[in-house]
Amino acid sequence: MGARGLNSLEITLITLIMLMALLTLRVPLYIIMIFVPITSALTYGGLNFATYIITSALSNPTTWGLVSSVAVISVLVSLYSETGVVRRLSLELSNAFRKHVVAITLTPGIIGLLPVPGGALMSAPLVDYIGSQIGMSKAKRLFINVWYRHVIVYVYPLSSVIILASAVTGVGLWDLVIRQIPVAVAMFLVGLPVLGFSWGGSRSGVKLGALARDLTPILVAVVLALVFTPLDGILGVERISVAFAVTVSIALFLVLERVGWNVFLSSLRDRRVWELAIISFGVMMFRELFLNMDLKPVTGLLLSYGIDGLLMVVLLPIFFSTISGHPTAGIAIATPLITSTMGMDVATASLIYASAFIGYIASPLHLCYVYTAQYYNVSLIEGYRYMIPATLASLTAAIAISAIL
């Protein structure tokens, strides 16, 4: 219970209202992500609680791993944009894939294997350019970049999210992966109407040398992020491996593209670099806020209304993923509650994973969504025009597939 007598359910509602109101008023996102968690913490537990949330976020090594990773990724993205390489790479990818619909959907998915939220920034310029060529609005580009970034990783067996789901539910990893493949197919198909089924493409031949050179820094970042993973444990900073990997990729980019010192300095001064770093810290404050509130009133409300098993399996993971901006919270918090009330089997575990993951994609705290919206300078609310229908359709497909398999 907070200092003013408000419980976690009331604070959560206030938080969501503040988020939506400020987003509607188009307040800069980096301001929102600092103002809202601090205000919510003050309302819930007073000055001492708010101070604890801020210091916890500051002292958490994960915060600095995230902030540093996002910062260096932002610099790499800025370099791609400043030098015009992103335009050339987009053209070559379109030529390689032949069809715009293939290029604009597979590119975010391939780059999405970079295991950090800021990785969405790498595909954002590519989707931006291809989208502009086929007359796609910025809101649609926002949806495409975020949605298709997550289709492949949804069934990626080395994803930490699906590994966590397997461990927490006690269901075999491959049992879980196999059951998600039809859902991933459904997710891919659900997004196609937003593209308008634009099957046009490039008729030009692909320049393999240029494609290899321009794509190499991104691919190296993905590979090195995996190779450097042990550094996270050695240094005690989660995802610091990604920061090191992308730093190497920046150096490689400077050499391969023969970038001048002035261009490099311009990228370091790019406003998006520090704005996204601030947003990252704000998200970590949100995380600390919800980790340190007593969430029993939230789950108690659902149980008091006698919500049946299916709705609980769907709603609880969605709720916790949405308010935390990460599917691991939906899985880790909801699974024990669901298990204690109705047990666990493969079908239930599969639906918990699907609900948590698909629900988190549309969260206003989802970093990929936040970063892409910031990059395109478009409101999160505009993206919901496409995100919400796609999310509902995918959840419906997941429920139906879970019932059949």
PDB file of C-alpha atoms in Angstrom, residues 112-117 153-168 173 176-177 226 229 232 238-239 326-329 331-332 353 357 360:
ATOM      1  CA  GLY A 112      15.805  -9.013 -35.166  1.00  0.00           C
ATOM      2  CA  LEU A 113      18.105 -11.850 -34.161  1.00  0.00           C
ATOM      3  CA  LEU A 114      20.353  -9.179 -32.629  1.00  0.00           C
ATOM      4  CA  PRO A 115      19.557  -9.874 -28.963  1.00  0.00           C
ATOM      5  CA  VAL A 116      18.876  -6.339 -27.760  1.00  0.00           C
ATOM      6  CA  PRO A 117      15.800  -4.106 -27.965  1.00  0.00           C
ATOM      7  CA  VAL A 153      12.524 -14.509 -32.985  1.00  0.00           C
ATOM      8  CA  TYR A 154       9.139 -15.756 -31.746  1.00  0.00           C
ATOM      9  CA  VAL A 155      10.205 -19.296 -32.694  1.00  0.00           C
ATOM     10  CA  TYR A 156      13.971 -18.810 -32.382  1.00  0.00           C
ATOM     11  CA  PRO A 157      15.143 -21.635 -30.052  1.00  0.00           C
ATOM     12  CA  LEU A 158      18.059 -19.559 -28.720  1.00  0.00           C
ATOM     13  CA  SER A 159      15.755 -16.724 -27.646  1.00  0.00           C
ATOM     14  CA  SER A 160      16.043 -16.106 -23.907  1.00  0.00           C
ATOM     15  CA  VAL A 161      12.274 -15.588 -23.737  1.00  0.00           C
ATOM     16  CA  ILE A 162      11.252 -18.996 -25.040  1.00  0.00           C
ATOM     17  CA  ILE A 163      14.018 -20.648 -23.004  1.00  0.00           C
ATOM     18  CA  LEU A 164      12.627 -18.920 -19.891  1.00  0.00           C
ATOM     19  CA  ALA A 165       9.096 -20.038 -20.773  1.00  0.00           C
ATOM     20  CA  SER A 166      10.296 -23.636 -21.100  1.00  0.00           C
ATOM     21  CA  ALA A 167      12.102 -23.488 -17.755  1.00  0.00           C
ATOM     22  CA  VAL A 168       9.305 -21.802 -15.791  1.00  0.00           C
ATOM     23  CA  LEU A 173      11.908 -26.361 -25.266  1.00  0.00           C
ATOM     24  CA  LEU A 176       7.163 -25.287 -27.111  1.00  0.00           C
ATOM     25  CA  VAL A 177       8.978 -24.173 -30.275  1.00  0.00           C
ATOM     26  CA  LEU A 226      26.595 -14.078 -29.419  1.00  0.00           C
ATOM     27  CA  THR A 229      27.904 -13.250 -24.434  1.00  0.00           C
ATOM     28  CA  ASP A 232      27.971 -10.441 -19.492  1.00  0.00           C
ATOM     29  CA  GLU A 238      23.711  -7.896 -18.766  1.00  0.00           C
ATOM     30  CA  ARG A 239      23.934  -7.218 -22.534  1.00  0.00           C
ATOM     31  CA  HIS A 326       8.865  -7.270 -21.630  1.00  0.00           C
ATOM     32  CA  PRO A 327       7.476 -10.794 -22.122  1.00  0.00           C
ATOM     33  CA  THR A 328       9.634 -12.300 -19.391  1.00  0.00           C
ATOM     34  CA  ALA A 329       7.563 -10.488 -16.763  1.00  0.00           C
ATOM     35  CA  ILE A 331       5.753 -15.367 -18.190  1.00  0.00           C
ATOM     36  CA  ALA A 332       7.588 -15.234 -14.861  1.00  0.00           C
ATOM     37  CA  TYR A 353       4.085 -17.904 -24.012  1.00  0.00           C
ATOM     38  CA  PHE A 357       4.936 -12.417 -26.282  1.00  0.00           C
ATOM     39  CA  TYR A 360       4.243  -7.331 -25.204  1.00  0.00           C
TER      40      TYR A 360
END
